[in-house]
GROMACS .gro file of C-alpha atoms in nm:
model
  491
    1MET     CA    1   0.000   0.000   0.000
    2SER     CA    2   0.277   0.246   0.089
    3GLU     CA    3   0.422   0.214  -0.261
    4LEU     CA    4   0.091   0.326  -0.410
    5LEU     CA    5   0.075   0.621  -0.172
    6SER     CA    6   0.424   0.734  -0.270
    7LEU     CA    7   0.324   0.786  -0.635
    8THR     CA    8   0.278   1.140  -0.761
    9LEU     CA    9  -0.038   1.217  -0.954
   10ALA     CA   10   0.155   1.202  -1.283
   11GLU     CA   11   0.315   0.869  -1.191
   12ALA     CA   12  -0.019   0.721  -1.082
   13ARG     CA   13  -0.182   0.839  -1.406
   14ASP     CA   14   0.087   0.673  -1.614
   15LYS     CA   15   0.070   0.344  -1.420
   16LEU     CA   16  -0.309   0.337  -1.447
   17ARG     CA   17  -0.296   0.387  -1.822
   18ALA     CA   18  -0.027   0.120  -1.852
   19LYS     CA   19  -0.258  -0.109  -1.650
   20GLU     CA   20   0.019  -0.170  -1.394
   21ILE     CA   21  -0.225  -0.076  -1.118
   22THR     CA   22  -0.603  -0.033  -1.102
   23ALA     CA   23  -0.805   0.264  -0.988
   24VAL     CA   24  -0.979   0.043  -0.731
   25GLU     CA   25  -0.643  -0.060  -0.581
   26LEU     CA   26  -0.525   0.300  -0.569
   27THR     CA   27  -0.850   0.421  -0.417
   28ASP     CA   28  -0.852   0.146  -0.154
   29ALA     CA   29  -0.498   0.244  -0.054
   30TYR     CA   30  -0.609   0.603   0.004
   31LEU     CA   31  -0.924   0.502   0.189
   32ALA     CA   32  -0.704   0.297   0.424
   33ALA     CA   33  -0.474   0.596   0.467
   34MET     CA   34  -0.774   0.812   0.555
   35ASP     CA   35  -0.852   0.569   0.839
   36GLN     CA   36  -0.496   0.592   0.968
   37THR     CA   37  -0.481   0.973   0.960
   38ARG     CA   38  -0.826   1.052   1.096
   39ASP     CA   39  -0.679   1.225   1.403
   40LEU     CA   40  -0.564   1.505   1.168
   41ASN     CA   41  -0.933   1.582   1.098
   42CYS     CA   42  -0.868   1.639   0.727
   43TYR     CA   43  -1.219   1.547   0.612
   44ILE     CA   44  -1.564   1.665   0.714
   45THR     CA   45  -1.748   1.405   0.504
   46GLU     CA   46  -1.587   1.086   0.376
   47THR     CA   47  -1.737   0.913   0.072
   48PRO     CA   48  -1.580   0.565   0.053
   49GLU     CA   49  -1.871   0.395  -0.126
   50LYS     CA   50  -1.889   0.669  -0.388
   51ALA     CA   51  -1.510   0.656  -0.429
   52ARG     CA   52  -1.514   0.282  -0.499
   53GLU     CA   53  -1.798   0.321  -0.749
   54MET     CA   54  -1.612   0.598  -0.931
   55ALA     CA   55  -1.288   0.397  -0.927
   56LYS     CA   56  -1.461   0.092  -1.073
   57ALA     CA   57  -1.607   0.306  -1.351
   58SER     CA   58  -1.260   0.449  -1.416
   59ASP     CA   59  -1.111   0.104  -1.455
   60GLU     CA   60  -1.381   0.022  -1.710
   61ARG     CA   61  -1.305   0.338  -1.910
   62ILE     CA   62  -0.931   0.269  -1.897
   63ALA     CA   63  -0.992  -0.085  -2.022
   64ALA     CA   64  -1.202   0.053  -2.307
   65GLY     CA   65  -0.934   0.308  -2.399
   66ASN     CA   66  -1.146   0.606  -2.294
   67ALA     CA   67  -0.935   0.739  -2.004
   68GLY     CA   68  -0.978   1.105  -1.911
   69ALA     CA   69  -0.699   1.336  -1.799
   70MET     CA   70  -0.763   1.257  -1.430
   71GLU     CA   71  -0.891   0.903  -1.479
   72GLY     CA   72  -0.889   0.693  -1.163
   73LEU     CA   73  -0.701   0.949  -0.952
   74PRO     CA   74  -0.842   0.981  -0.596
   75ILE     CA   75  -0.864   1.341  -0.470
   76GLY     CA   76  -1.008   1.541  -0.182
   77MET     CA   77  -1.271   1.805  -0.260
   78LYS     CA   78  -1.265   2.113  -0.040
   79ASP     CA   79  -1.602   2.139   0.134
   80LEU     CA   80  -1.663   2.479  -0.024
   81PHE     CA   81  -1.754   2.310  -0.355
   82CYS     CA   82  -2.114   2.198  -0.383
   83THR     CA   83  -2.131   1.828  -0.467
   84GLU     CA   84  -2.455   1.672  -0.584
   85GLY     CA   85  -2.599   1.434  -0.325
   86VAL     CA   86  -2.309   1.486  -0.081
   87GLN     CA   87  -2.328   1.716   0.222
   88SER     CA   88  -2.161   2.053   0.152
   89THR     CA   89  -2.108   2.262   0.466
   90ALA     CA   90  -1.844   2.531   0.399
   91GLY     CA   91  -1.718   2.434   0.745
   92SER     CA   92  -2.018   2.606   0.907
   93HIS     CA   93  -2.292   2.494   1.143
   94ILE     CA   94  -2.540   2.704   0.944
   95LEU     CA   95  -2.503   2.468   0.644
   96GLU     CA   96  -2.485   2.144   0.840
   97GLY     CA   97  -2.690   1.881   0.659
   98PHE     CA   98  -2.719   2.083   0.337
   99THR     CA   99  -2.708   1.838   0.045
  100PRO     CA  100  -2.697   2.013  -0.295
  101THR     CA  101  -2.904   1.888  -0.586
  102TYR     CA  102  -2.640   2.020  -0.827
  103GLU     CA  103  -2.265   1.996  -0.887
  104SER     CA  104  -2.017   2.285  -0.891
  105THR     CA  105  -1.860   2.341  -1.232
  106VAL     CA  106  -1.504   2.272  -1.112
  107SER     CA  107  -1.597   1.944  -0.942
  108ARG     CA  108  -1.807   1.845  -1.244
  109ASN     CA  109  -1.508   1.911  -1.470
  110LEU     CA  110  -1.291   1.689  -1.250
  111TRP     CA  111  -1.545   1.404  -1.238
  112ASP     CA  112  -1.587   1.429  -1.616
  113ALA     CA  113  -1.207   1.396  -1.644
  114GLY     CA  114  -1.228   1.074  -1.440
  115ALA     CA  115  -1.117   1.191  -1.094
  116VAL     CA  116  -1.236   0.991  -0.790
  117MET     CA  117  -1.381   1.170  -0.484
  118LEU     CA  118  -1.249   1.047  -0.149
  119GLY     CA  119  -1.451   1.300   0.051
  120LYS     CA  120  -1.503   1.665   0.139
  121THR     CA  121  -1.203   1.824   0.310
  122ASN     CA  122  -1.216   2.046   0.616
  123LEU     CA  123  -1.167   2.422   0.597
  124ASP     CA  124  -1.194   2.744   0.794
  125GLU     CA  125  -1.562   2.837   0.820
  126PHE     CA  126  -1.674   2.996   0.491
  127ALA     CA  127  -1.302   3.001   0.397
  128MET     CA  128  -1.240   3.277   0.653
  129GLY     CA  129  -0.908   3.207   0.819
  130SER     CA  130  -0.539   3.131   0.782
  131SER     CA  131  -0.517   2.841   1.025
  132ASN     CA  132  -0.810   2.600   0.982
  133LEU     CA  133  -0.900   2.665   1.345
  134THR     CA  134  -1.238   2.827   1.271
  135SER     CA  135  -1.419   2.522   1.128
  136TYR     CA  136  -1.735   2.418   1.310
  137TYR     CA  137  -1.619   2.060   1.254
  138GLY     CA  138  -1.299   2.107   1.452
  139ALA     CA  139  -0.946   2.219   1.386
  140VAL     CA  140  -0.721   2.041   1.136
  141LYS     CA  141  -0.371   1.937   1.244
  142ASN     CA  142  -0.066   1.974   1.023
  143PRO     CA  143   0.100   1.633   0.973
  144TYR     CA  144   0.436   1.808   1.018
  145THR     CA  145   0.571   1.875   1.368
  146LYS     CA  146   0.882   2.053   1.490
  147SER     CA  147   1.186   1.833   1.540
  148GLY     CA  148   1.177   1.692   1.892
  149SER     CA  149   0.835   1.843   1.970
  150ASN     CA  150   0.482   1.705   1.992
  151GLN     CA  151   0.315   2.048   1.970
  152ALA     CA  152   0.023   2.041   1.726
  153LEU     CA  153   0.071   2.287   1.440
  154VAL     CA  154  -0.183   2.448   1.208
  155PRO     CA  155  -0.188   2.342   0.841
  156GLY     CA  156  -0.270   2.695   0.731
  157GLY     CA  157  -0.601   2.805   0.590
  158SER     CA  158  -0.854   2.822   0.467
  159SER     CA  159  -0.774   2.510   0.260
  160GLY     CA  160  -0.609   2.339   0.558
  161GLY     CA  161  -0.795   2.011   0.529
  162SER     CA  162  -0.688   1.976   0.166
  163ALA     CA  163  -0.327   2.061   0.256
  164ALA     CA  164  -0.310   1.818   0.548
  165ALA     CA  165  -0.474   1.537   0.349
  166VAL     CA  166  -0.229   1.563   0.059
  167ALA     CA  167   0.075   1.604   0.285
  168ALA     CA  168  -0.029   1.304   0.498
  169ARG     CA  169  -0.095   1.090   0.188
  170ALA     CA  170  -0.466   1.076   0.268
  171ALA     CA  171  -0.537   1.216  -0.081
  172LEU     CA  172  -0.336   1.208  -0.402
  173ALA     CA  173  -0.425   1.575  -0.459
  174ALA     CA  174  -0.703   1.811  -0.355
  175THR     CA  175  -0.890   2.119  -0.462
  176GLY     CA  176  -0.858   2.446  -0.276
  177THR     CA  177  -0.992   2.796  -0.307
  178ASP     CA  178  -0.784   3.110  -0.272
  179THR     CA  179  -0.936   3.443  -0.173
  180GLY     CA  180  -0.630   3.607  -0.017
  181GLY     CA  181  -0.385   3.318  -0.002
  182SER     CA  182  -0.595   3.020   0.105
  183ILE     CA  183  -0.428   2.780  -0.140
  184ARG     CA  184  -0.072   2.914  -0.134
  185GLN     CA  185  -0.030   2.967   0.243
  186PRO     CA  186  -0.143   2.617   0.352
  187ALA     CA  187   0.060   2.467   0.067
  188ALA     CA  188   0.370   2.639   0.207
  189PHE     CA  189   0.292   2.519   0.561
  190ALA     CA  190   0.246   2.159   0.444
  191GLY     CA  191   0.532   2.125   0.195
  192LEU     CA  192   0.307   2.121  -0.113
  193VAL     CA  193   0.259   2.296  -0.443
  194GLY     CA  194  -0.043   2.528  -0.430
  195PHE     CA  195  -0.154   2.713  -0.744
  196LYS     CA  196  -0.402   3.001  -0.756
  197PRO     CA  197  -0.481   3.062  -1.124
  198THR     CA  198  -0.590   3.392  -1.276
  199TYR     CA  199  -0.927   3.517  -1.153
  200GLY     CA  200  -1.181   3.393  -1.408
  201ARG     CA  201  -0.975   3.092  -1.523
  202CYS     CA  202  -1.178   2.845  -1.310
  203SER     CA  203  -1.553   2.883  -1.270
  204ARG     CA  204  -1.688   3.000  -0.935
  205TRP     CA  205  -2.033   2.851  -1.003
  206GLY     CA  206  -2.129   2.614  -0.725
  207ILE     CA  207  -1.853   2.731  -0.491
  208VAL     CA  208  -1.994   2.874  -0.167
  209ALA     CA  209  -1.907   3.243  -0.196
  210PHE     CA  210  -1.687   3.433   0.048
  211ALA     CA  211  -1.568   3.737  -0.152
  212SER     CA  212  -1.693   3.712  -0.508
  213SER     CA  213  -1.436   3.942  -0.672
  214LEU     CA  214  -1.148   3.746  -0.515
  215ASP     CA  215  -1.246   3.377  -0.479
  216GLN     CA  216  -1.067   3.142  -0.720
  217ALA     CA  217  -1.034   2.764  -0.728
  218GLY     CA  218  -0.703   2.587  -0.780
  219PRO     CA  219  -0.511   2.261  -0.726
  220MET     CA  220  -0.306   2.151  -0.424
  221THR     CA  221  -0.058   1.880  -0.521
  222ARG     CA  222   0.279   1.725  -0.441
  223THR     CA  223   0.457   1.845  -0.756
  224VAL     CA  224   0.436   2.123  -1.012
  225ARG     CA  225   0.362   1.869  -1.287
  226ASP     CA  226   0.069   1.737  -1.083
  227ALA     CA  227  -0.065   2.093  -1.046
  228ALA     CA  228  -0.040   2.145  -1.423
  229ILE     CA  229  -0.232   1.824  -1.494
  230MET     CA  230  -0.504   1.897  -1.240
  231LEU     CA  231  -0.551   2.263  -1.338
  232GLY     CA  232  -0.602   2.156  -1.698
  233SER     CA  233  -0.908   1.960  -1.589
  234MET     CA  234  -1.041   2.224  -1.346
  235ALA     CA  235  -1.020   2.526  -1.577
  236GLY     CA  236  -1.247   2.634  -1.857
  237PHE     CA  237  -1.513   2.884  -1.958
  238ASP     CA  238  -1.849   2.855  -1.786
  239PRO     CA  239  -2.148   3.056  -1.912
  240LYS     CA  240  -2.312   3.012  -1.571
  241ASP     CA  241  -2.039   3.229  -1.413
  242SER     CA  242  -2.042   3.591  -1.529
  243THR     CA  243  -1.677   3.634  -1.421
  244SER     CA  244  -1.555   3.328  -1.614
  245VAL     CA  245  -1.323   3.423  -1.900
  246GLU     CA  246  -1.387   3.271  -2.241
  247ALA     CA  247  -1.037   3.159  -2.331
  248ALA     CA  248  -0.893   2.828  -2.447
  249VAL     CA  249  -0.729   2.615  -2.178
  250PRO     CA  250  -0.368   2.538  -2.276
  251ASP     CA  251  -0.195   2.205  -2.219
  252TYR     CA  252  -0.027   2.319  -1.899
  253GLU     CA  253   0.188   2.007  -1.872
  254LYS     CA  254   0.359   2.097  -2.199
  255ALA     CA  255   0.469   2.425  -2.040
  256LEU     CA  256   0.713   2.235  -1.816
  257THR     CA  257   1.009   2.261  -2.051
  258GLY     CA  258   1.267   2.314  -1.776
  259ASP     CA  259   1.408   2.610  -1.970
  260ILE     CA  260   1.384   2.965  -1.831
  261ARG     CA  261   1.693   3.107  -2.002
  262GLY     CA  262   1.638   3.473  -2.078
  263MET     CA  263   1.334   3.500  -1.852
  264LYS     CA  264   1.330   3.811  -1.632
  265ILE     CA  265   1.245   3.750  -1.266
  266GLY     CA  266   1.145   4.056  -1.065
  267ILE     CA  267   1.226   4.094  -0.695
  268PRO     CA  268   0.981   4.338  -0.534
  269GLN     CA  269   1.155   4.539  -0.263
  270GLU     CA  270   0.828   4.591  -0.072
  271TYR     CA  271   0.815   4.221   0.019
  272ARG     CA  272   1.108   4.273   0.256
  273VAL     CA  273   0.887   4.338   0.557
  274ASP     CA  274   0.987   4.441   0.908
  275ASN     CA  275   1.095   4.159   1.139
  276MET     CA  276   1.109   3.905   0.856
  277PRO     CA  277   1.270   3.589   0.996
  278GLY     CA  278   1.627   3.534   0.879
  279GLU     CA  279   1.536   3.189   0.744
  280ILE     CA  280   1.272   3.338   0.512
  281GLU     CA  281   1.516   3.601   0.387
  282ALA     CA  282   1.788   3.339   0.333
  283LEU     CA  283   1.552   3.110   0.140
  284TRP     CA  284   1.444   3.401  -0.080
  285LYS     CA  285   1.808   3.482  -0.159
  286GLN     CA  286   1.868   3.115  -0.237
  287GLY     CA  287   1.567   3.118  -0.471
  288ILE     CA  288   1.715   3.417  -0.652
  289GLU     CA  289   2.042   3.228  -0.700
  290TRP     CA  290   1.855   2.922  -0.831
  291MET     CA  291   1.684   3.141  -1.091
  292LYS     CA  292   2.015   3.295  -1.195
  293ASP     CA  293   2.181   2.954  -1.220
  294ALA     CA  294   1.901   2.843  -1.452
  295GLY     CA  295   1.974   3.130  -1.689
  296ALA     CA  296   1.712   3.381  -1.578
  297GLU     CA  297   1.787   3.750  -1.535
  298VAL     CA  298   1.698   3.891  -1.195
  299VAL     CA  299   1.582   4.254  -1.174
  300ASP     CA  300   1.469   4.471  -0.885
  301VAL     CA  301   1.115   4.608  -0.915
  302THR     CA  302   0.893   4.819  -0.698
  303LEU     CA  303   0.524   4.777  -0.611
  304PRO     CA  304   0.474   5.096  -0.412
  305HIS     CA  305   0.114   5.030  -0.302
  306THR     CA  306   0.188   4.684  -0.161
  307LYS     CA  307   0.193   4.822   0.194
  308TYR     CA  308  -0.177   4.901   0.158
  309ALA     CA  309  -0.273   4.555   0.030
  310LEU     CA  310  -0.358   4.392   0.362
  311PRO     CA  311  -0.582   4.671   0.497
  312THR     CA  312  -0.745   4.699   0.153
  313TYR     CA  313  -0.817   4.327   0.148
  314TYR     CA  314  -0.965   4.332   0.497
  315ILE     CA  315  -1.212   4.599   0.386
  316VAL     CA  316  -1.305   4.458   0.044
  317ALA     CA  317  -1.332   4.090   0.144
  318PRO     CA  318  -1.549   4.139   0.456
  319ALA     CA  319  -1.772   4.382   0.265
  320GLU     CA  320  -1.839   4.119  -0.001
  321ALA     CA  321  -1.879   3.852   0.268
  322SER     CA  322  -2.138   4.065   0.445
  323SER     CA  323  -2.342   4.074   0.125
  324ASN     CA  324  -2.289   3.707   0.032
  325LEU     CA  325  -2.370   3.569   0.376
  326ALA     CA  326  -2.698   3.758   0.400
  327ARG     CA  327  -2.860   3.460   0.222
  328TYR     CA  328  -2.814   3.237   0.529
  329ASP     CA  329  -3.129   3.332   0.713
  330GLY     CA  330  -3.288   3.000   0.813
  331VAL     CA  331  -3.570   3.035   0.560
  332ARG     CA  332  -3.473   2.826   0.258
  333TYR     CA  333  -3.201   2.580   0.362
  334GLY     CA  334  -2.955   2.498   0.636
  335LEU     CA  335  -2.995   2.564   1.007
  336ARG     CA  336  -3.310   2.725   1.145
  337VAL     CA  337  -3.349   2.839   1.507
  338GLU     CA  338  -3.707   2.948   1.572
  339GLY     CA  339  -3.804   3.279   1.732
  340LYS     CA  340  -4.121   3.462   1.826
  341ASP     CA  341  -4.123   3.642   1.491
  342LEU     CA  342  -3.931   3.650   1.163
  343ASN     CA  343  -3.665   3.896   1.280
  344GLU     CA  344  -3.591   3.694   1.592
  345MET     CA  345  -3.569   3.377   1.383
  346TYR     CA  346  -3.309   3.549   1.162
  347GLU     CA  347  -3.115   3.665   1.466
  348ASN     CA  348  -3.129   3.330   1.645
  349THR     CA  349  -3.031   3.135   1.333
  350ARG     CA  350  -2.732   3.353   1.249
  351ALA     CA  351  -2.619   3.377   1.612
  352ALA     CA  352  -2.617   2.998   1.646
  353GLY     CA  353  -2.504   2.918   1.290
  354PHE     CA  354  -2.204   3.150   1.244
  355GLY     CA  355  -1.876   3.119   1.433
  356ALA     CA  356  -1.684   3.407   1.592
  357GLU     CA  357  -1.455   3.479   1.295
  358VAL     CA  358  -1.743   3.485   1.048
  359LYS     CA  359  -1.940   3.718   1.275
  360ARG     CA  360  -1.636   3.945   1.306
  361ARG     CA  361  -1.594   3.973   0.930
  362VAL     CA  362  -1.967   4.021   0.865
  363LEU     CA  363  -1.972   4.304   1.119
  364ILE     CA  364  -1.665   4.467   0.965
  365GLY     CA  365  -1.816   4.433   0.619
  366THR     CA  366  -2.152   4.571   0.721
  367TYR     CA  367  -1.981   4.865   0.890
  368VAL     CA  368  -1.769   4.965   0.590
  369LEU     CA  369  -2.074   4.943   0.361
  370SER     CA  370  -2.300   5.145   0.589
  371ALA     CA  371  -2.417   5.498   0.518
  372GLY     CA  372  -2.154   5.750   0.623
  373TYR     CA  373  -1.866   5.502   0.600
  374TYR     CA  374  -1.899   5.365   0.247
  375ASP     CA  375  -1.696   5.646   0.086
  376ALA     CA  376  -1.442   5.660   0.366
  377TYR     CA  377  -1.365   5.289   0.365
  378TYR     CA  378  -1.508   5.070   0.090
  379LEU     CA  379  -1.485   5.316  -0.199
  380LYS     CA  380  -1.135   5.421  -0.096
  381ALA     CA  381  -1.029   5.056  -0.068
  382GLN     CA  382  -1.150   4.991  -0.422
  383LYS     CA  383  -0.944   5.285  -0.548
  384VAL     CA  384  -0.635   5.154  -0.370
  385ARG     CA  385  -0.702   4.809  -0.516
  386THR     CA  386  -0.688   4.963  -0.862
  387ARG     CA  387  -0.352   5.120  -0.777
  388ILE     CA  388  -0.219   4.784  -0.653
  389ALA     CA  389  -0.322   4.620  -0.981
  390GLN     CA  390  -0.157   4.901  -1.175
  391ASP     CA  391   0.170   4.845  -0.986
  392PHE     CA  392   0.178   4.489  -1.117
  393LYS     CA  393   0.102   4.603  -1.473
  394THR     CA  394   0.393   4.845  -1.452
  395ALA     CA  395   0.619   4.566  -1.322
  396TRP     CA  396   0.535   4.345  -1.621
  397GLY     CA  397   0.708   4.605  -1.837
  398GLN     CA  398   1.031   4.514  -1.656
  399CYS     CA  399   0.999   4.141  -1.587
  400ASP     CA  400   0.809   3.823  -1.675
  401LEU     CA  401   0.742   3.696  -1.321
  402LEU     CA  402   0.791   3.796  -0.960
  403LEU     CA  403   0.966   3.581  -0.698
  404THR     CA  404   0.875   3.630  -0.331
  405PRO     CA  405   0.839   3.432  -0.010
  406THR     CA  406   0.496   3.269   0.030
  407THR     CA  407   0.456   3.323   0.405
  408PRO     CA  408   0.634   3.526   0.674
  409SER     CA  409   0.690   3.215   0.886
  410ALA     CA  410   0.661   2.837   0.894
  411ALA     CA  411   0.353   2.668   1.044
  412PHE     CA  412   0.276   2.790   1.396
  413GLY     CA  413   0.121   2.622   1.698
  414MET     CA  414  -0.255   2.573   1.712
  415ASP     CA  415  -0.276   2.803   2.015
  416ASP     CA  416  -0.007   3.058   1.920
  417LYS     CA  417  -0.215   3.329   1.749
  418PHE     CA  418  -0.575   3.227   1.793
  419ASP     CA  419  -0.666   3.514   2.028
  420ASP     CA  420  -0.507   3.780   1.807
  421PRO     CA  421  -0.696   3.824   1.478
  422VAL     CA  422  -0.456   4.090   1.350
  423ALA     CA  423  -0.155   3.861   1.400
  424MET     CA  424  -0.350   3.590   1.216
  425TYR     CA  425  -0.434   3.825   0.929
  426LEU     CA  426  -0.064   3.910   0.883
  427ASN     CA  427  -0.005   3.555   0.758
  428ASP     CA  428  -0.146   3.671   0.424
  429VAL     CA  429   0.093   3.963   0.377
  430PHE     CA  430   0.275   3.804   0.078
  431THR     CA  431  -0.026   3.642  -0.089
  432VAL     CA  432  -0.295   3.911  -0.073
  433PRO     CA  433  -0.149   4.154  -0.334
  434ALA     CA  434  -0.173   3.900  -0.619
  435SER     CA  435  -0.529   3.814  -0.512
  436LEU     CA  436  -0.638   4.179  -0.520
  437ALA     CA  437  -0.494   4.206  -0.872
  438GLY     CA  438  -0.649   3.874  -0.984
  439LEU     CA  439  -0.310   3.732  -1.086
  440PRO     CA  440  -0.185   3.372  -1.094
  441GLY     CA  441   0.044   3.273  -0.809
  442ILE     CA  442   0.207   2.945  -0.712
  443SER     CA  443   0.378   2.833  -0.393
  444VAL     CA  444   0.660   2.582  -0.435
  445PRO     CA  445   0.814   2.398  -0.137
  446ALA     CA  446   1.173   2.518  -0.132
  447GLY     CA  447   1.329   2.441   0.205
  448VAL     CA  448   1.282   2.385   0.577
  449ASP     CA  449   1.340   2.600   0.882
  450LYS     CA  450   1.560   2.514   1.181
  451ASP     CA  451   1.280   2.294   1.320
  452GLY     CA  452   1.241   2.095   0.999
  453LEU     CA  453   0.917   2.268   0.896
  454PRO     CA  454   0.846   2.340   0.528
  455LEU     CA  455   0.894   2.686   0.376
  456GLY     CA  456   0.766   2.797   0.037
  457LEU     CA  457   0.864   3.042  -0.235
  458GLN     CA  458   0.600   3.214  -0.448
  459LEU     CA  459   0.601   3.298  -0.817
  460ILE     CA  460   0.347   3.555  -0.943
  461GLY     CA  461   0.272   3.608  -1.312
  462PRO     CA  462   0.063   3.836  -1.533
  463ALA     CA  463  -0.303   3.757  -1.597
  464PHE     CA  464  -0.341   3.426  -1.783
  465GLY     CA  465   0.033   3.371  -1.760
  466GLU     CA  466  -0.013   3.028  -1.599
  467GLU     CA  467   0.215   2.856  -1.850
  468THR     CA  468   0.504   3.091  -1.771
  469VAL     CA  469   0.443   3.054  -1.397
  470LEU     CA  470   0.443   2.675  -1.424
  471ARG     CA  471   0.757   2.670  -1.638
  472ALA     CA  472   0.952   2.871  -1.380
  473ALA     CA  473   0.795   2.679  -1.090
  474GLY     CA  474   0.916   2.352  -1.240
  475VAL     CA  475   1.271   2.488  -1.254
  476LEU     CA  476   1.246   2.619  -0.897
  477GLU     CA  477   1.115   2.283  -0.776
  478GLN     CA  478   1.400   2.097  -0.947
  479ALA     CA  479   1.662   2.329  -0.797
  480ALA     CA  480   1.516   2.312  -0.447
  481GLY     CA  481   1.493   1.934  -0.444
  482PHE     CA  482   1.249   1.946  -0.152
  483SER     CA  483   1.233   1.603   0.009
  484ALA     CA  484   1.103   1.662   0.364
  485LYS     CA  485   0.818   1.441   0.482
  486PRO     CA  486   0.594   1.451   0.789
  487ALA     CA  487   0.713   1.229   1.073
  488LEU     CA  488   0.426   0.987   1.010
  489MET     CA  489   0.547   0.939   0.651
  490ALA     CA  490   0.917   0.928   0.731
  491ALA     CA  491   0.880   0.623   0.954
   0.00000   0.00000   0.00000
């Protein structure tokens, strides 16, 4: 079984097509691994029967020569994607028991490509968090621990369940969503590749909305090649999503040429933040040297409005969340807590159904949208967002991609920052700018800190520059040679 679990997505695909293994065997290996890693709390809903049915159907298609791009590959589906006939909770009590009668476009694309669903992975409630501590269904533990320590660490968020599952070999790969870093940050914390594509590249239809102008689906995988394969099946135009871009989906795997000679890599000076740990700075410098050694030209660039990105994000995102979450009122679906009249029923339902972090962000969002504060906060934030996007456009006149750290630290303890929301929000300092500009960004595992915990480097590209991002990411991955494993896998 362990040999099957050690395969990358690309290796498993090739062995399935060569009929060296079967999808049922591969799926059974992962279902067994899910049993053994249940203490990590990676999944909210497990779907073993459905997985075996899908795997059996995959084997039949492979035998008939009709294999799809993801045929027979068992993955975790973040529980923000609506899945027909399977509970979809967004990590919230208010949606407990909600079983959609429809399938999200991204999950439908993956099932049509032959992927097998192992279950719905845990997440911060409504994708609001950087730790996976805010889920109604309990916190997720990072399979990595510090050398010589038993302290439980966060896997990052909001896609922490997906990150932990893939890192612990309880899924071959998983979907995530990224609003301000929720794919890239947990990928860095768990030693994975996490890719947020351009806003509009993957359909948002059927994904429970947090902040509609920011949310974007993407893959979380063990290698860059795996991310390229999976994104090719996730992406595509969707007429049901008004923000979906009608553009052909390239063969992303073909972009992995290993050649970045002549490419210009920008180093934004604003990403050198105060009190940055020496290990992060050293890894960044090492990444720059790896790019140079591969034949790329490194240039200094400036993104002068970057310092405003985090406060801008924490006005825009809560404002959109306040609007999106107004639909959870106890009337049509989900939790209902009765009251003496309609207003009290609304109040009781939302008080019981939403967790503290969701309530905090809804209140912030409602405040900045209210009369008298709209111009001072929300409108100003939108203007600053435009400036941030313009900074990136200016940078593309000087370079092809940007190289930055992914996070300001390695994974932290589950109780280290929980009582300080501002400290928690600062985890997104390197990922939020690209999200505000709608740009593709990838986190590649590039090293470990003094405690043996994974650290990631981030590559950011221009809109719909996924192929260029992947090409450079493949080179970075090869140079880094990341080989760390969680203690449970190293045994």
